[in-house]
């Protein structure tokens, strides 16, 4: 408890004193028209290390292998090992606390240009994902909620895959996802990532995927956040509910 309290102080101090207003302004502009931006500057190394240590420990304790495809995203492949929100909250301490930390919400809101809220649907608050077998990937999809903050813990060099691609300005029609149509309709951006990076994405209007990993290993924690309009909207949660309900290795 004391340790996590000290961590909170460091986070607050960093956000109050070490983040340059110019960094926020530039990132906010990029985010507004590209639908994604690196925000690695918003968290001090001490917090990145504490989150990485917890991700590594939880993957050792509780990772579950999943190989799935969903009609709602044109059967794009998901091949990965996950630790769910419930397991993270039960077995961990740091991630649970960082997720709702005021300095994090303040930074995210500044970059997004609108209030960013914790996700009202618990299973989508945070999830750990490890890509480690040849061909592991998080295929093309949108997320239900407006924002995702992804912390990169481990990532292979781009030669071996594991980078992110995205198409901002696209929307998810769950009955007719038409992913290929979205891919040819607008530019695809590719983002090289390194351990210690964080990025924010507007995931409900930015089609995105992780390019299959062929060597090495990629570990991330994805924290999902809601916009103000998400809080008053009715959602269906098909893909996430199926992801967590299906037995490991099951096919949908
Ligand atoms: O691994 C990533 O960088 C993205 C993860 C993602 O899109 C998700 O968990 O919904
Ligand atoms: Fe996503």
XYZ file of C-alpha atoms and ligand atoms in Angstrom:
263
model
C 0.000 0.000 0.000
C 2.809 2.382 1.004
C 4.631 1.456 -2.160
C 1.669 2.159 -4.387
C 1.103 5.433 -2.535
C 4.693 6.512 -3.300
C 4.115 5.561 -6.911
C 1.029 7.744 -7.036
C 3.015 10.701 -5.704
C 5.651 10.203 -8.384
C 3.004 10.078 -11.077
C 1.380 13.240 -9.793
C 4.708 15.057 -9.522
C 5.662 14.034 -13.049
C 2.390 15.201 -14.557
C 2.429 18.468 -12.589
C 6.087 19.376 -13.222
C 7.774 17.295 -15.923
C 5.298 17.251 -18.803
C 5.924 20.067 -21.296
C 2.761 21.919 -22.409
C 4.189 21.827 -25.961
C 4.225 18.010 -25.863
C 0.550 17.971 -24.951
C -0.365 20.535 -27.617
C 1.496 18.648 -30.381
C 0.106 15.287 -29.310
C -3.412 16.638 -29.067
C -3.211 17.994 -32.615
C -1.832 14.703 -33.987
C -4.444 12.710 -32.096
C -7.303 14.851 -33.402
C -6.648 14.040 -37.060
C -4.742 10.737 -36.916
C -6.885 9.016 -34.262
C -3.743 7.847 -32.448
C -0.638 9.329 -30.841
C 2.226 8.208 -28.622
C 1.905 9.542 -25.085
C 5.006 7.897 -23.587
C 5.940 11.237 -21.970
C 2.958 11.238 -19.591
C 4.231 8.551 -17.196
C 7.560 8.472 -15.277
C 9.901 5.493 -15.623
C 9.160 4.364 -12.058
C 5.475 3.863 -12.925
C 6.290 2.169 -16.248
C 8.560 -0.261 -14.392
C 5.949 -1.020 -11.718
C 3.275 -1.677 -14.368
C 5.686 -3.843 -16.412
C 6.626 -5.885 -13.325
C 2.959 -6.534 -12.567
C 2.161 -7.444 -16.201
C 5.051 -9.933 -16.253
C 4.047 -11.493 -12.920
C 0.366 -11.788 -13.915
C 1.201 -13.360 -17.283
C 3.250 -15.985 -15.463
C 0.390 -16.665 -13.029
C -2.795 -16.301 -15.031
C -2.379 -16.061 -18.805
C -5.040 -17.913 -20.854
C -4.487 -18.863 -24.482
C -7.217 -17.807 -26.953
C -7.591 -18.415 -30.679
C -10.795 -16.820 -31.911
C -12.538 -15.108 -34.795
C -15.680 -12.980 -34.728
C -18.342 -12.422 -37.383
C -18.644 -8.831 -36.097
C -15.107 -8.107 -37.358
C -15.235 -10.163 -40.585
C -13.484 -13.099 -38.846
C -10.162 -11.309 -38.415
C -7.906 -13.583 -36.338
C -7.162 -13.193 -32.612
C -4.313 -15.426 -31.517
C -2.916 -14.468 -28.145
C -2.573 -15.125 -24.434
C -4.612 -12.851 -22.121
C -5.017 -11.963 -18.485
C -8.546 -10.640 -17.932
C -9.629 -7.596 -15.958
C -11.065 -9.818 -13.224
C -7.775 -11.699 -12.810
C -5.727 -8.487 -12.864
C -7.933 -6.904 -10.183
C -7.826 -10.062 -8.042
C -4.099 -10.782 -8.259
C -2.541 -7.357 -8.840
C -2.367 -3.963 -7.121
C -0.610 -1.360 -9.270
C -2.641 -1.541 -12.504
C -5.952 -1.325 -10.695
C -4.834 1.860 -8.976
C -3.165 3.511 -11.970
C -6.245 2.954 -14.136
C -8.374 5.503 -12.282
C -5.525 7.784 -11.108
C -6.493 11.433 -11.503
C -3.208 12.466 -13.207
C -3.729 9.778 -15.869
C -7.325 10.839 -16.547
C -6.213 14.480 -16.660
C -3.446 13.785 -19.225
C -5.713 11.617 -21.379
C -8.431 14.283 -21.371
C -5.884 16.941 -22.360
C -4.669 14.864 -25.322
C -8.170 13.758 -26.370
C -9.532 17.296 -26.136
C -12.556 16.072 -24.176
C -13.228 14.375 -20.831
C -11.954 10.785 -20.633
C -13.710 8.511 -18.130
C -13.081 5.046 -16.715
C -15.000 2.461 -18.686
C -18.439 1.733 -17.123
C -18.294 -1.883 -18.394
C -15.751 -3.598 -16.143
C -14.429 -6.348 -18.463
C -13.215 -3.675 -20.921
C -11.337 -1.618 -18.338
C -8.027 -3.391 -18.788
C -6.597 -6.538 -20.302
C -3.085 -7.917 -20.692
C -2.164 -9.435 -24.059
C 0.898 -11.482 -24.953
C 1.732 -12.456 -28.562
C 4.373 -15.156 -28.444
C 3.754 -17.927 -30.978
C 4.583 -17.672 -34.681
C 1.644 -15.863 -36.307
C 0.105 -14.526 -33.096
C -1.880 -11.378 -33.856
C -4.666 -9.123 -32.713
C -6.437 -8.827 -36.062
C -8.370 -5.886 -37.546
C -11.115 -4.580 -35.250
C -12.683 -1.585 -33.554
C -13.305 -1.390 -29.811
C -16.673 -0.689 -28.182
C -15.475 2.298 -26.156
C -13.935 5.519 -27.432
C -10.370 5.355 -26.107
C -7.575 2.883 -25.461
C -4.337 3.618 -23.640
C -1.833 0.890 -24.534
C 1.339 0.365 -22.473
C 4.043 -1.490 -24.403
C 5.971 -3.779 -22.074
C 7.861 -5.866 -24.609
C 7.909 -5.709 -28.411
C 9.969 -7.385 -31.141
C 11.757 -5.272 -33.776
C 9.464 -4.387 -36.728
C 11.242 -6.966 -38.896
C 9.446 -9.617 -36.831
C 6.005 -7.906 -36.777
C 4.196 -6.618 -33.694
C 3.720 -3.033 -34.894
C 0.300 -1.391 -34.967
C -1.626 -0.346 -38.065
C -4.733 1.807 -38.058
C -7.291 3.560 -40.235
C -8.744 6.627 -38.489
C -12.152 8.013 -39.441
C -13.881 4.638 -39.850
C -16.826 3.241 -37.885
C -17.953 -0.203 -36.806
C -21.178 -1.593 -38.217
C -21.419 -4.895 -36.350
C -23.905 -6.362 -38.858
C -21.790 -5.306 -41.861
C -18.216 -4.698 -40.679
C -16.770 -4.501 -44.254
C -13.214 -4.269 -43.030
C -11.656 -4.550 -46.489
C -13.863 -1.659 -47.643
C -12.583 0.440 -44.732
C -8.983 -0.539 -45.573
C -9.212 0.667 -49.170
C -11.251 3.776 -48.326
C -8.584 5.685 -46.372
C -4.858 5.737 -45.617
C -3.451 3.080 -43.277
C -0.982 4.407 -40.706
C 1.707 2.158 -39.208
C 3.294 2.804 -35.825
C 6.612 1.347 -34.683
C 6.597 0.639 -30.956
C 9.308 0.127 -28.371
C 9.228 -1.167 -24.792
C 8.246 1.755 -22.538
C 6.011 3.373 -25.162
C 2.415 4.307 -24.430
C -0.073 5.259 -27.090
C -3.606 6.606 -27.027
C -6.056 5.651 -29.769
C -9.637 6.665 -30.546
C -10.547 3.036 -30.917
C -14.255 3.296 -31.720
C -13.570 5.272 -34.928
C -10.097 3.916 -35.755
C -9.889 0.447 -37.287
C -6.711 -1.146 -35.901
C -4.643 -4.313 -35.673
C -1.319 -5.698 -34.483
C 0.717 -7.160 -37.372
C 1.420 -10.896 -36.766
C 4.511 -11.628 -34.692
C 6.910 -14.165 -36.223
C 9.784 -14.069 -33.785
C 10.195 -12.708 -30.297
C 7.395 -11.724 -27.964
C 5.038 -8.781 -27.547
C 3.441 -7.896 -24.199
C 1.034 -5.012 -23.619
C -1.638 -3.866 -21.246
C -4.597 -2.151 -22.850
C -6.626 0.245 -20.667
C -10.006 1.116 -22.171
C -11.700 4.457 -21.436
C -15.066 6.008 -22.234
C -16.080 9.342 -23.739
C -18.935 11.314 -22.161
C -21.296 10.075 -24.878
C -20.275 6.447 -24.204
C -21.572 6.840 -20.652
C -25.126 7.438 -21.830
C -25.185 5.021 -24.769
C -26.476 1.443 -24.802
C -23.825 -1.059 -25.826
C -23.738 -4.609 -26.945
C -20.463 -6.331 -26.078
C -20.481 -9.326 -28.423
C -16.794 -9.682 -29.139
C -15.557 -9.077 -25.602
C -18.230 -11.270 -24.048
C -17.392 -14.084 -26.451
C -13.686 -13.567 -25.915
C -13.967 -14.017 -22.164
C -16.761 -16.614 -22.175
C -15.282 -19.047 -24.655
C -13.124 -21.888 -23.436
C -9.404 -21.478 -24.246
C -8.700 -22.608 -27.798
C -12.397 -22.433 -28.733
C -13.498 -21.236 -32.134
C -16.389 -18.841 -32.676
O -1.885 -4.569 -28.737
C -2.185 -3.450 -29.146
O -1.333 -2.575 -29.397
C -3.652 -3.126 -29.381
C -4.577 -3.980 -28.555
C -6.014 -3.795 -28.922
O -6.334 -3.290 -29.957
C -7.056 -4.259 -27.999
O -6.737 -4.861 -26.956
O -8.244 -4.029 -28.288
Fe -8.431 -2.746 -29.917
